[in-house]
C-alpha cells in the first residue's frame, strides 16, 4: 500500500515538474502572446475611435456607425488572438476553432437569412445616402417622414402621426420616392373656364398670377395647356416649379395656387362654371286625356 502511494506521489511530482519545465520553457512565448493580445486590444480601441470619426462623414445614422466601428474593433482583437495562439504553437487548436467557427457561422447565416438581408440593406441605405432621417418618402404604399434608420428597419411617421416600420430589405427591393433628393419639383393644378371666356386672356392672367406667387428659376417655365372640351367648361392644366421637398409642402403649395387662381379669375370676371345638367320633362297630361 505504501509502495503504491509512493509510486503515485512520484508520478504526480514528475508530472508537475514537467509542467513547470514546460511553462518555464514557453515563458517567453507566453509573454510575447500576452503582449500581442494587449497590443491588439489597444489598437482595436483606437481603430474604433478613428473609424467612428471617419464614418460620421459617410454614415449619418449613429446606430449603424456604431455597428461598423465595433465590427472593425472585433476583427482586430480576433486577429490578435490568432497571432497569440500561433506564437504558443497551438496551431491544431487554432484550426479546430476556425473550423468550428466556420460551421457555426454557416448555421447562423442560414437561420438568420432574413435578418442578415435587412442588416446589409440597412448598411447599403446608410452608405448610399439616398435616404436620410428627416426626408419625406413614399415606399411600399406608405408616405411620411423618416424618423429612424437602424440595422433592420426604417421607421416612417405618416401625416396622421402613425409610425410605420418597414424592413430595410423591402425598401431596397422596391422603388421609393424621396422628396429630399431634389430641391425643386413641379406641381400641377387643373381647372375649367366657361365657354364664353377669352381663352388667351385666361392663359395670360393664370401664368402671371402663378409667376408672381412662385417666381420660376432660370431655365424653368410655367406651362399652361388646354386639355379638353368638358360638359360645361373648357378644361386646362397649369404646371409650375416650387421649392417643395416633401409631400405636405407640395399640398400647401397647391392649395395656395388654387386660391390665387380663383382670386385672379374673380378680379377679371372669368367664370368657373358649375356642372350643367339639362332636364327634359315630358307633359303626360295630354296623353292621359286622349286615352280617356
PDB file of C-alpha atoms in Angstrom:
ATOM      1  CA  UNK A   1       0.000   0.000   0.000  1.00  0.00           C
ATOM      2  CA  UNK A   2       2.794   2.384   0.945  1.00  0.00           C
ATOM      3  CA  UNK A   3       4.657   1.462  -2.223  1.00  0.00           C
ATOM      4  CA  UNK A   4       1.580   2.316  -4.323  1.00  0.00           C
ATOM      5  CA  UNK A   5       1.216   5.680  -2.584  1.00  0.00           C
ATOM      6  CA  UNK A   6       4.880   6.495  -3.099  1.00  0.00           C
ATOM      7  CA  UNK A   7       4.614   5.480  -6.755  1.00  0.00           C
ATOM      8  CA  UNK A   8       1.552   7.676  -7.288  1.00  0.00           C
ATOM      9  CA  UNK A   9       3.191  10.572  -5.481  1.00  0.00           C
ATOM     10  CA  UNK A  10       6.328  10.207  -7.597  1.00  0.00           C
ATOM     11  CA  UNK A  11       4.305  10.209 -10.803  1.00  0.00           C
ATOM     12  CA  UNK A  12       2.428  13.314  -9.655  1.00  0.00           C
ATOM     13  CA  UNK A  13       5.654  15.118  -8.852  1.00  0.00           C
ATOM     14  CA  UNK A  14       7.112  14.128 -12.207  1.00  0.00           C
ATOM     15  CA  UNK A  15       4.018  15.449 -13.972  1.00  0.00           C
ATOM     16  CA  UNK A  16       4.101  18.720 -12.058  1.00  0.00           C
ATOM     17  CA  UNK A  17       7.800  19.049 -12.738  1.00  0.00           C
ATOM     18  CA  UNK A  18       7.251  18.514 -16.449  1.00  0.00           C
ATOM     19  CA  UNK A  19       4.518  21.146 -16.414  1.00  0.00           C
ATOM     20  CA  UNK A  20       6.755  23.623 -14.624  1.00  0.00           C
ATOM     21  CA  UNK A  21       9.558  22.919 -17.082  1.00  0.00           C
ATOM     22  CA  UNK A  22       7.129  23.426 -19.967  1.00  0.00           C
ATOM     23  CA  UNK A  23       5.927  26.721 -18.511  1.00  0.00           C
ATOM     24  CA  UNK A  24       9.482  27.913 -17.945  1.00  0.00           C
ATOM     25  CA  UNK A  25      10.438  26.814 -21.447  1.00  0.00           C
ATOM     26  CA  UNK A  26       7.441  28.576 -23.030  1.00  0.00           C
ATOM     27  CA  UNK A  27       7.536  31.602 -20.737  1.00  0.00           C
ATOM     28  CA  UNK A  28       8.990  33.890 -23.445  1.00  0.00           C
ATOM     29  CA  UNK A  29       6.263  32.754 -25.841  1.00  0.00           C
ATOM     30  CA  UNK A  30       3.617  33.369 -23.184  1.00  0.00           C
ATOM     31  CA  UNK A  31       4.909  36.876 -22.596  1.00  0.00           C
ATOM     32  CA  UNK A  32       5.003  37.577 -26.342  1.00  0.00           C
ATOM     33  CA  UNK A  33       1.456  36.212 -26.775  1.00  0.00           C
ATOM     34  CA  UNK A  34       0.241  38.347 -23.872  1.00  0.00           C
ATOM     35  CA  UNK A  35       1.904  41.430 -25.361  1.00  0.00           C
ATOM     36  CA  UNK A  36       0.312  40.679 -28.742  1.00  0.00           C
ATOM     37  CA  UNK A  37      -3.138  40.405 -27.155  1.00  0.00           C
ATOM     38  CA  UNK A  38      -2.708  43.632 -25.152  1.00  0.00           C
ATOM     39  CA  UNK A  39      -1.431  45.456 -28.230  1.00  0.00           C
ATOM     40  CA  UNK A  40      -4.353  44.160 -30.326  1.00  0.00           C
ATOM     41  CA  UNK A  41      -6.806  45.379 -27.677  1.00  0.00           C
ATOM     42  CA  UNK A  42      -5.184  48.826 -27.635  1.00  0.00           C
ATOM     43  CA  UNK A  43      -5.197  49.028 -31.438  1.00  0.00           C
ATOM     44  CA  UNK A  44      -8.847  47.934 -31.589  1.00  0.00           C
ATOM     45  CA  UNK A  45      -9.914  50.769 -29.288  1.00  0.00           C
ATOM     46  CA  UNK A  46      -8.053  53.342 -31.358  1.00  0.00           C
ATOM     47  CA  UNK A  47      -9.327  51.846 -34.611  1.00  0.00           C
ATOM     48  CA  UNK A  48     -12.874  52.005 -33.234  1.00  0.00           C
ATOM     49  CA  UNK A  49     -12.481  55.690 -32.384  1.00  0.00           C
ATOM     50  CA  UNK A  50     -10.869  56.568 -35.733  1.00  0.00           C
ATOM     51  CA  UNK A  51     -13.438  54.548 -37.689  1.00  0.00           C
ATOM     52  CA  UNK A  52     -16.342  56.180 -35.876  1.00  0.00           C
ATOM     53  CA  UNK A  53     -14.849  59.622 -36.545  1.00  0.00           C
ATOM     54  CA  UNK A  54     -14.440  58.877 -40.256  1.00  0.00           C
ATOM     55  CA  UNK A  55     -17.870  57.269 -40.615  1.00  0.00           C
ATOM     56  CA  UNK A  56     -19.544  60.450 -39.373  1.00  0.00           C
ATOM     57  CA  UNK A  57     -18.752  61.902 -42.797  1.00  0.00           C
ATOM     58  CA  UNK A  58     -20.158  58.884 -44.651  1.00  0.00           C
ATOM     59  CA  UNK A  59     -22.960  57.420 -42.493  1.00  0.00           C
ATOM     60  CA  UNK A  60     -25.405  59.698 -40.684  1.00  0.00           C
ATOM     61  CA  UNK A  61     -27.167  57.035 -38.587  1.00  0.00           C
ATOM     62  CA  UNK A  62     -25.420  56.616 -35.169  1.00  0.00           C
ATOM     63  CA  UNK A  63     -26.588  53.008 -34.691  1.00  0.00           C
ATOM     64  CA  UNK A  64     -25.084  51.871 -37.991  1.00  0.00           C
ATOM     65  CA  UNK A  65     -21.873  53.826 -37.374  1.00  0.00           C
ATOM     66  CA  UNK A  66     -21.522  52.095 -34.023  1.00  0.00           C
ATOM     67  CA  UNK A  67     -22.041  48.657 -35.567  1.00  0.00           C
ATOM     68  CA  UNK A  68     -19.430  49.162 -38.302  1.00  0.00           C
ATOM     69  CA  UNK A  69     -16.823  50.546 -35.883  1.00  0.00           C
ATOM     70  CA  UNK A  70     -17.464  47.647 -33.464  1.00  0.00           C
ATOM     71  CA  UNK A  71     -17.011  45.118 -36.275  1.00  0.00           C
ATOM     72  CA  UNK A  72     -13.605  46.596 -37.133  1.00  0.00           C
ATOM     73  CA  UNK A  73     -12.591  46.544 -33.459  1.00  0.00           C
ATOM     74  CA  UNK A  74     -13.653  42.904 -33.038  1.00  0.00           C
ATOM     75  CA  UNK A  75     -11.731  41.877 -36.161  1.00  0.00           C
ATOM     76  CA  UNK A  76      -8.547  43.427 -34.733  1.00  0.00           C
ATOM     77  CA  UNK A  77      -8.988  41.545 -31.435  1.00  0.00           C
ATOM     78  CA  UNK A  78      -9.674  38.256 -33.254  1.00  0.00           C
ATOM     79  CA  UNK A  79      -6.547  38.760 -35.348  1.00  0.00           C
ATOM     80  CA  UNK A  80      -4.558  39.348 -32.150  1.00  0.00           C
ATOM     81  CA  UNK A  81      -5.906  36.113 -30.624  1.00  0.00           C
ATOM     82  CA  UNK A  82      -4.944  34.162 -33.749  1.00  0.00           C
ATOM     83  CA  UNK A  83      -1.401  35.540 -33.665  1.00  0.00           C
ATOM     84  CA  UNK A  84      -1.107  34.810 -29.932  1.00  0.00           C
ATOM     85  CA  UNK A  85      -2.172  31.183 -30.439  1.00  0.00           C
ATOM     86  CA  UNK A  86       0.333  30.839 -33.269  1.00  0.00           C
ATOM     87  CA  UNK A  87       3.140  32.097 -31.018  1.00  0.00           C
ATOM     88  CA  UNK A  88       2.150  29.473 -28.433  1.00  0.00           C
ATOM     89  CA  UNK A  89       2.410  26.743 -31.125  1.00  0.00           C
ATOM     90  CA  UNK A  90      -1.286  25.947 -30.751  1.00  0.00           C
ATOM     91  CA  UNK A  91      -1.871  25.606 -34.484  1.00  0.00           C
ATOM     92  CA  UNK A  92      -4.004  22.494 -34.048  1.00  0.00           C
ATOM     93  CA  UNK A  93      -6.262  24.248 -31.563  1.00  0.00           C
ATOM     94  CA  UNK A  94      -6.437  27.248 -33.870  1.00  0.00           C
ATOM     95  CA  UNK A  95      -7.501  25.107 -36.839  1.00  0.00           C
ATOM     96  CA  UNK A  96     -10.175  23.420 -34.740  1.00  0.00           C
ATOM     97  CA  UNK A  97     -11.503  26.784 -33.575  1.00  0.00           C
ATOM     98  CA  UNK A  98     -11.596  28.149 -37.117  1.00  0.00           C
ATOM     99  CA  UNK A  99     -13.355  25.029 -38.420  1.00  0.00           C
ATOM    100  CA  UNK A 100     -15.924  25.204 -35.632  1.00  0.00           C
ATOM    101  CA  UNK A 101     -16.443  28.910 -36.236  1.00  0.00           C
ATOM    102  CA  UNK A 102     -16.988  28.260 -39.941  1.00  0.00           C
ATOM    103  CA  UNK A 103     -19.642  25.608 -39.304  1.00  0.00           C
ATOM    104  CA  UNK A 104     -21.337  27.768 -36.664  1.00  0.00           C
ATOM    105  CA  UNK A 105     -21.243  30.793 -38.979  1.00  0.00           C
ATOM    106  CA  UNK A 106     -22.883  28.817 -41.786  1.00  0.00           C
ATOM    107  CA  UNK A 107     -25.644  27.584 -39.474  1.00  0.00           C
ATOM    108  CA  UNK A 108     -26.267  31.074 -38.105  1.00  0.00           C
ATOM    109  CA  UNK A 109     -26.327  32.630 -41.576  1.00  0.00           C
ATOM    110  CA  UNK A 110     -28.928  30.111 -42.766  1.00  0.00           C
ATOM    111  CA  UNK A 111     -31.061  30.620 -39.659  1.00  0.00           C
ATOM    112  CA  UNK A 112     -30.870  34.414 -39.834  1.00  0.00           C
ATOM    113  CA  UNK A 113     -31.077  34.827 -43.587  1.00  0.00           C
ATOM    114  CA  UNK A 114     -33.901  37.403 -43.446  1.00  0.00           C
ATOM    115  CA  UNK A 115     -32.285  39.341 -40.609  1.00  0.00           C
ATOM    116  CA  UNK A 116     -28.925  39.466 -42.382  1.00  0.00           C
ATOM    117  CA  UNK A 117     -30.639  40.634 -45.558  1.00  0.00           C
ATOM    118  CA  UNK A 118     -32.267  43.509 -43.658  1.00  0.00           C
ATOM    119  CA  UNK A 119     -28.941  44.333 -41.972  1.00  0.00           C
ATOM    120  CA  UNK A 120     -26.984  44.552 -45.218  1.00  0.00           C
ATOM    121  CA  UNK A 121     -29.830  46.553 -46.765  1.00  0.00           C
ATOM    122  CA  UNK A 122     -29.636  48.989 -43.843  1.00  0.00           C
ATOM    123  CA  UNK A 123     -25.886  49.384 -44.337  1.00  0.00           C
ATOM    124  CA  UNK A 124     -26.401  49.953 -48.053  1.00  0.00           C
ATOM    125  CA  UNK A 125     -29.076  52.593 -47.409  1.00  0.00           C
ATOM    126  CA  UNK A 126     -26.788  54.386 -44.961  1.00  0.00           C
ATOM    127  CA  UNK A 127     -23.741  54.333 -47.239  1.00  0.00           C
ATOM    128  CA  UNK A 128     -25.579  55.278 -50.458  1.00  0.00           C
ATOM    129  CA  UNK A 129     -27.097  58.326 -48.737  1.00  0.00           C
ATOM    130  CA  UNK A 130     -30.300  58.034 -50.780  1.00  0.00           C
ATOM    131  CA  UNK A 131     -32.495  58.225 -47.679  1.00  0.00           C
ATOM    132  CA  UNK A 132     -31.766  60.168 -44.502  1.00  0.00           C
ATOM    133  CA  UNK A 133     -33.565  60.985 -41.274  1.00  0.00           C
ATOM    134  CA  UNK A 134     -35.935  63.887 -41.892  1.00  0.00           C
ATOM    135  CA  UNK A 135     -36.612  63.079 -45.559  1.00  0.00           C
ATOM    136  CA  UNK A 136     -40.196  62.751 -46.778  1.00  0.00           C
ATOM    137  CA  UNK A 137     -40.509  59.481 -48.694  1.00  0.00           C
ATOM    138  CA  UNK A 138     -43.057  57.219 -50.348  1.00  0.00           C
ATOM    139  CA  UNK A 139     -42.354  53.478 -50.264  1.00  0.00           C
ATOM    140  CA  UNK A 140     -44.344  50.246 -50.232  1.00  0.00           C
ATOM    141  CA  UNK A 141     -47.631  52.166 -50.247  1.00  0.00           C
ATOM    142  CA  UNK A 142     -46.716  54.424 -47.306  1.00  0.00           C
ATOM    143  CA  UNK A 143     -45.765  58.113 -47.257  1.00  0.00           C
ATOM    144  CA  UNK A 144     -44.199  60.057 -44.415  1.00  0.00           C
ATOM    145  CA  UNK A 145     -41.089  61.473 -42.797  1.00  0.00           C
ATOM    146  CA  UNK A 146     -38.157  59.165 -41.980  1.00  0.00           C
ATOM    147  CA  UNK A 147     -37.599  59.280 -38.203  1.00  0.00           C
ATOM    148  CA  UNK A 148     -35.191  56.368 -37.710  1.00  0.00           C
ATOM    149  CA  UNK A 149     -32.982  54.038 -39.755  1.00  0.00           C
ATOM    150  CA  UNK A 150     -31.485  51.094 -37.882  1.00  0.00           C
ATOM    151  CA  UNK A 151     -29.937  47.789 -38.930  1.00  0.00           C
ATOM    152  CA  UNK A 152     -33.232  46.004 -39.549  1.00  0.00           C
ATOM    153  CA  UNK A 153     -35.992  48.538 -40.150  1.00  0.00           C
ATOM    154  CA  UNK A 154     -36.764  52.064 -41.269  1.00  0.00           C
ATOM    155  CA  UNK A 155     -39.424  53.955 -39.294  1.00  0.00           C
ATOM    156  CA  UNK A 156     -41.655  56.411 -41.158  1.00  0.00           C
ATOM    157  CA  UNK A 157     -44.053  58.857 -39.486  1.00  0.00           C
ATOM    158  CA  UNK A 158     -47.140  59.408 -41.643  1.00  0.00           C
ATOM    159  CA  UNK A 159     -49.112  62.647 -41.890  1.00  0.00           C
ATOM    160  CA  UNK A 160     -51.648  61.310 -39.358  1.00  0.00           C
ATOM    161  CA  UNK A 161     -48.768  60.739 -36.851  1.00  0.00           C
ATOM    162  CA  UNK A 162     -48.794  56.954 -37.194  1.00  0.00           C
ATOM    163  CA  UNK A 163     -45.401  55.211 -37.235  1.00  0.00           C
ATOM    164  CA  UNK A 164     -44.834  52.648 -39.999  1.00  0.00           C
ATOM    165  CA  UNK A 165     -41.987  50.136 -39.570  1.00  0.00           C
ATOM    166  CA  UNK A 166     -40.692  48.985 -42.967  1.00  0.00           C
ATOM    167  CA  UNK A 167     -37.998  46.252 -43.219  1.00  0.00           C
ATOM    168  CA  UNK A 168     -34.909  47.581 -44.978  1.00  0.00           C
ATOM    169  CA  UNK A 169     -34.987  44.716 -47.467  1.00  0.00           C
ATOM    170  CA  UNK A 170     -38.406  45.825 -48.765  1.00  0.00           C
ATOM    171  CA  UNK A 171     -37.097  49.360 -49.321  1.00  0.00           C
ATOM    172  CA  UNK A 172     -34.122  48.093 -51.314  1.00  0.00           C
ATOM    173  CA  UNK A 173     -36.162  45.660 -53.419  1.00  0.00           C
ATOM    174  CA  UNK A 174     -38.935  48.091 -54.401  1.00  0.00           C
ATOM    175  CA  UNK A 175     -38.897  51.615 -55.862  1.00  0.00           C
ATOM    176  CA  UNK A 176     -39.256  54.509 -53.435  1.00  0.00           C
ATOM    177  CA  UNK A 177     -39.718  58.244 -53.906  1.00  0.00           C
ATOM    178  CA  UNK A 178     -37.625  60.634 -51.816  1.00  0.00           C
ATOM    179  CA  UNK A 179     -38.736  64.272 -51.928  1.00  0.00           C
ATOM    180  CA  UNK A 180     -35.488  65.308 -50.256  1.00  0.00           C
ATOM    181  CA  UNK A 181     -33.268  64.299 -53.187  1.00  0.00           C
ATOM    182  CA  UNK A 182     -34.393  67.244 -55.333  1.00  0.00           C
ATOM    183  CA  UNK A 183     -34.725  70.869 -54.305  1.00  0.00           C
ATOM    184  CA  UNK A 184     -37.285  71.801 -56.961  1.00  0.00           C
ATOM    185  CA  UNK A 185     -40.358  69.872 -58.046  1.00  0.00           C
ATOM    186  CA  UNK A 186     -43.223  70.599 -60.409  1.00  0.00           C
ATOM    187  CA  UNK A 187     -46.789  70.907 -59.206  1.00  0.00           C
ATOM    188  CA  UNK A 188     -49.848  70.598 -61.443  1.00  0.00           C
ATOM    189  CA  UNK A 189     -53.327  72.025 -60.909  1.00  0.00           C
ATOM    190  CA  UNK A 190     -56.363  71.561 -63.163  1.00  0.00           C
ATOM    191  CA  UNK A 191     -59.371  73.804 -63.661  1.00  0.00           C
ATOM    192  CA  UNK A 192     -62.010  74.808 -66.197  1.00  0.00           C
ATOM    193  CA  UNK A 193     -63.498  78.067 -67.522  1.00  0.00           C
ATOM    194  CA  UNK A 194     -66.789  78.846 -69.223  1.00  0.00           C
ATOM    195  CA  UNK A 195     -67.185  78.530 -72.990  1.00  0.00           C
ATOM    196  CA  UNK A 196     -67.776  82.282 -73.234  1.00  0.00           C
ATOM    197  CA  UNK A 197     -64.313  83.065 -71.788  1.00  0.00           C
ATOM    198  CA  UNK A 198     -61.452  84.654 -73.727  1.00  0.00           C
ATOM    199  CA  UNK A 199     -59.069  81.704 -73.675  1.00  0.00           C
ATOM    200  CA  UNK A 200     -55.945  83.729 -74.465  1.00  0.00           C
ATOM    201  CA  UNK A 201     -56.750  86.096 -71.601  1.00  0.00           C
ATOM    202  CA  UNK A 202     -57.337  83.163 -69.264  1.00  0.00           C
ATOM    203  CA  UNK A 203     -53.938  81.742 -70.155  1.00  0.00           C
ATOM    204  CA  UNK A 204     -52.190  85.099 -69.751  1.00  0.00           C
ATOM    205  CA  UNK A 205     -53.635  86.030 -66.349  1.00  0.00           C
ATOM    206  CA  UNK A 206     -53.162  82.489 -64.996  1.00  0.00           C
ATOM    207  CA  UNK A 207     -49.465  82.420 -65.890  1.00  0.00           C
ATOM    208  CA  UNK A 208     -48.946  85.931 -64.475  1.00  0.00           C
ATOM    209  CA  UNK A 209     -50.669  85.002 -61.208  1.00  0.00           C
ATOM    210  CA  UNK A 210     -48.527  81.901 -60.673  1.00  0.00           C
ATOM    211  CA  UNK A 211     -45.392  83.739 -61.789  1.00  0.00           C
ATOM    212  CA  UNK A 212     -45.951  86.364 -59.089  1.00  0.00           C
ATOM    213  CA  UNK A 213     -46.756  83.736 -56.471  1.00  0.00           C
ATOM    214  CA  UNK A 214     -43.896  81.315 -57.249  1.00  0.00           C
ATOM    215  CA  UNK A 215     -41.269  83.006 -59.455  1.00  0.00           C
ATOM    216  CA  UNK A 216     -39.511  80.434 -61.677  1.00  0.00           C
ATOM    217  CA  UNK A 217     -35.755  79.988 -61.570  1.00  0.00           C
ATOM    218  CA  UNK A 218     -33.509  80.244 -64.564  1.00  0.00           C
ATOM    219  CA  UNK A 219     -34.424  77.671 -67.201  1.00  0.00           C
ATOM    220  CA  UNK A 220     -37.825  76.914 -65.648  1.00  0.00           C
ATOM    221  CA  UNK A 221     -41.085  77.652 -67.445  1.00  0.00           C
ATOM    222  CA  UNK A 222     -44.683  77.836 -66.305  1.00  0.00           C
ATOM    223  CA  UNK A 223     -46.677  75.525 -68.565  1.00  0.00           C
ATOM    224  CA  UNK A 224     -50.329  76.117 -69.469  1.00  0.00           C
ATOM    225  CA  UNK A 225     -52.319  73.738 -71.683  1.00  0.00           C
ATOM    226  CA  UNK A 226     -55.982  73.479 -72.595  1.00  0.00           C
ATOM    227  CA  UNK A 227     -56.786  69.795 -72.363  1.00  0.00           C
ATOM    228  CA  UNK A 228     -60.444  69.107 -73.143  1.00  0.00           C
ATOM    229  CA  UNK A 229     -63.924  70.359 -74.034  1.00  0.00           C
ATOM    230  CA  UNK A 230     -65.831  69.442 -70.891  1.00  0.00           C
ATOM    231  CA  UNK A 231     -69.606  69.199 -70.421  1.00  0.00           C
ATOM    232  CA  UNK A 232     -69.797  72.725 -69.026  1.00  0.00           C
ATOM    233  CA  UNK A 233     -66.245  74.105 -69.273  1.00  0.00           C
ATOM    234  CA  UNK A 234     -63.045  74.183 -71.273  1.00  0.00           C
ATOM    235  CA  UNK A 235     -60.528  72.396 -69.079  1.00  0.00           C
ATOM    236  CA  UNK A 236     -56.854  73.272 -68.646  1.00  0.00           C
ATOM    237  CA  UNK A 237     -53.828  72.295 -66.591  1.00  0.00           C
ATOM    238  CA  UNK A 238     -51.192  74.586 -65.138  1.00  0.00           C
ATOM    239  CA  UNK A 239     -47.743  73.235 -64.261  1.00  0.00           C
ATOM    240  CA  UNK A 240     -45.115  75.209 -62.337  1.00  0.00           C
ATOM    241  CA  UNK A 241     -41.935  74.797 -60.252  1.00  0.00           C
ATOM    242  CA  UNK A 242     -41.719  75.233 -56.478  1.00  0.00           C
ATOM    243  CA  UNK A 243     -39.321  74.669 -53.585  1.00  0.00           C
ATOM    244  CA  UNK A 244     -41.111  71.666 -52.128  1.00  0.00           C
ATOM    245  CA  UNK A 245     -39.108  68.844 -50.587  1.00  0.00           C
ATOM    246  CA  UNK A 246     -41.919  66.918 -49.007  1.00  0.00           C
ATOM    247  CA  UNK A 247     -45.472  65.973 -49.782  1.00  0.00           C
ATOM    248  CA  UNK A 248     -47.036  68.203 -47.115  1.00  0.00           C
ATOM    249  CA  UNK A 249     -45.296  71.274 -48.529  1.00  0.00           C
ATOM    250  CA  UNK A 250     -46.482  70.321 -52.008  1.00  0.00           C
ATOM    251  CA  UNK A 251     -50.079  70.200 -50.753  1.00  0.00           C
ATOM    252  CA  UNK A 252     -49.722  73.640 -49.173  1.00  0.00           C
ATOM    253  CA  UNK A 253     -48.266  74.996 -52.425  1.00  0.00           C
ATOM    254  CA  UNK A 254     -51.118  73.542 -54.452  1.00  0.00           C
ATOM    255  CA  UNK A 255     -53.718  74.971 -52.065  1.00  0.00           C
ATOM    256  CA  UNK A 256     -52.155  78.447 -52.283  1.00  0.00           C
ATOM    257  CA  UNK A 257     -52.075  78.253 -56.079  1.00  0.00           C
ATOM    258  CA  UNK A 258     -55.761  77.276 -56.280  1.00  0.00           C
ATOM    259  CA  UNK A 259     -56.778  80.217 -54.079  1.00  0.00           C
ATOM    260  CA  UNK A 260     -54.662  82.613 -56.156  1.00  0.00           C
ATOM    261  CA  UNK A 261     -56.179  81.406 -59.448  1.00  0.00           C
ATOM    262  CA  UNK A 262     -59.699  81.779 -58.031  1.00  0.00           C
ATOM    263  CA  UNK A 263     -58.983  85.344 -56.830  1.00  0.00           C
ATOM    264  CA  UNK A 264     -57.448  86.247 -60.202  1.00  0.00           C
ATOM    265  CA  UNK A 265     -60.438  84.907 -62.141  1.00  0.00           C
ATOM    266  CA  UNK A 266     -62.858  86.805 -59.885  1.00  0.00           C
ATOM    267  CA  UNK A 267     -60.873  90.001 -60.454  1.00  0.00           C
ATOM    268  CA  UNK A 268     -61.020  89.639 -64.267  1.00  0.00           C
ATOM    269  CA  UNK A 269     -64.592  88.380 -64.425  1.00  0.00           C
ATOM    270  CA  UNK A 270     -63.650  84.900 -65.612  1.00  0.00           C
ATOM    271  CA  UNK A 271     -66.279  82.300 -64.843  1.00  0.00           C
ATOM    272  CA  UNK A 272     -65.535  78.859 -63.406  1.00  0.00           C
ATOM    273  CA  UNK A 273     -68.851  77.148 -64.231  1.00  0.00           C
ATOM    274  CA  UNK A 274     -70.675  74.575 -62.189  1.00  0.00           C
ATOM    275  CA  UNK A 275     -71.506  71.314 -63.958  1.00  0.00           C
ATOM    276  CA  UNK A 276     -74.647  71.881 -66.030  1.00  0.00           C
ATOM    277  CA  UNK A 277     -77.311  69.245 -66.498  1.00  0.00           C
ATOM    278  CA  UNK A 278     -80.350  69.711 -68.748  1.00  0.00           C
ATOM    279  CA  UNK A 279     -83.559  68.030 -67.566  1.00  0.00           C
ATOM    280  CA  UNK A 280     -86.343  67.441 -70.136  1.00  0.00           C
ATOM    281  CA  UNK A 281     -89.779  66.940 -68.584  1.00  0.00           C
ATOM    282  CA  UNK A 282     -92.486  65.496 -70.805  1.00  0.00           C
ATOM    283  CA  UNK A 283     -96.147  66.589 -70.486  1.00  0.00           C
ATOM    284  CA  UNK A 284     -98.110  63.404 -69.885  1.00  0.00           C
ATOM    285  CA  UNK A 285    -101.471  65.107 -69.089  1.00  0.00           C
ATOM    286  CA  UNK A 286    -102.385  65.444 -72.782  1.00  0.00           C
ATOM    287  CA  UNK A 287    -101.728  61.789 -73.425  1.00  0.00           C
ATOM    288  CA  UNK A 288    -103.918  60.858 -70.459  1.00  0.00           C
ATOM    289  CA  UNK A 289    -106.864  62.977 -71.735  1.00  0.00           C
ATOM    290  CA  UNK A 290    -106.633  61.401 -75.209  1.00  0.00           C
ATOM    291  CA  UNK A 291    -106.707  57.919 -73.745  1.00  0.00           C
ATOM    292  CA  UNK A 292    -109.856  58.718 -71.780  1.00  0.00           C
TER     293      UNK A 292
END
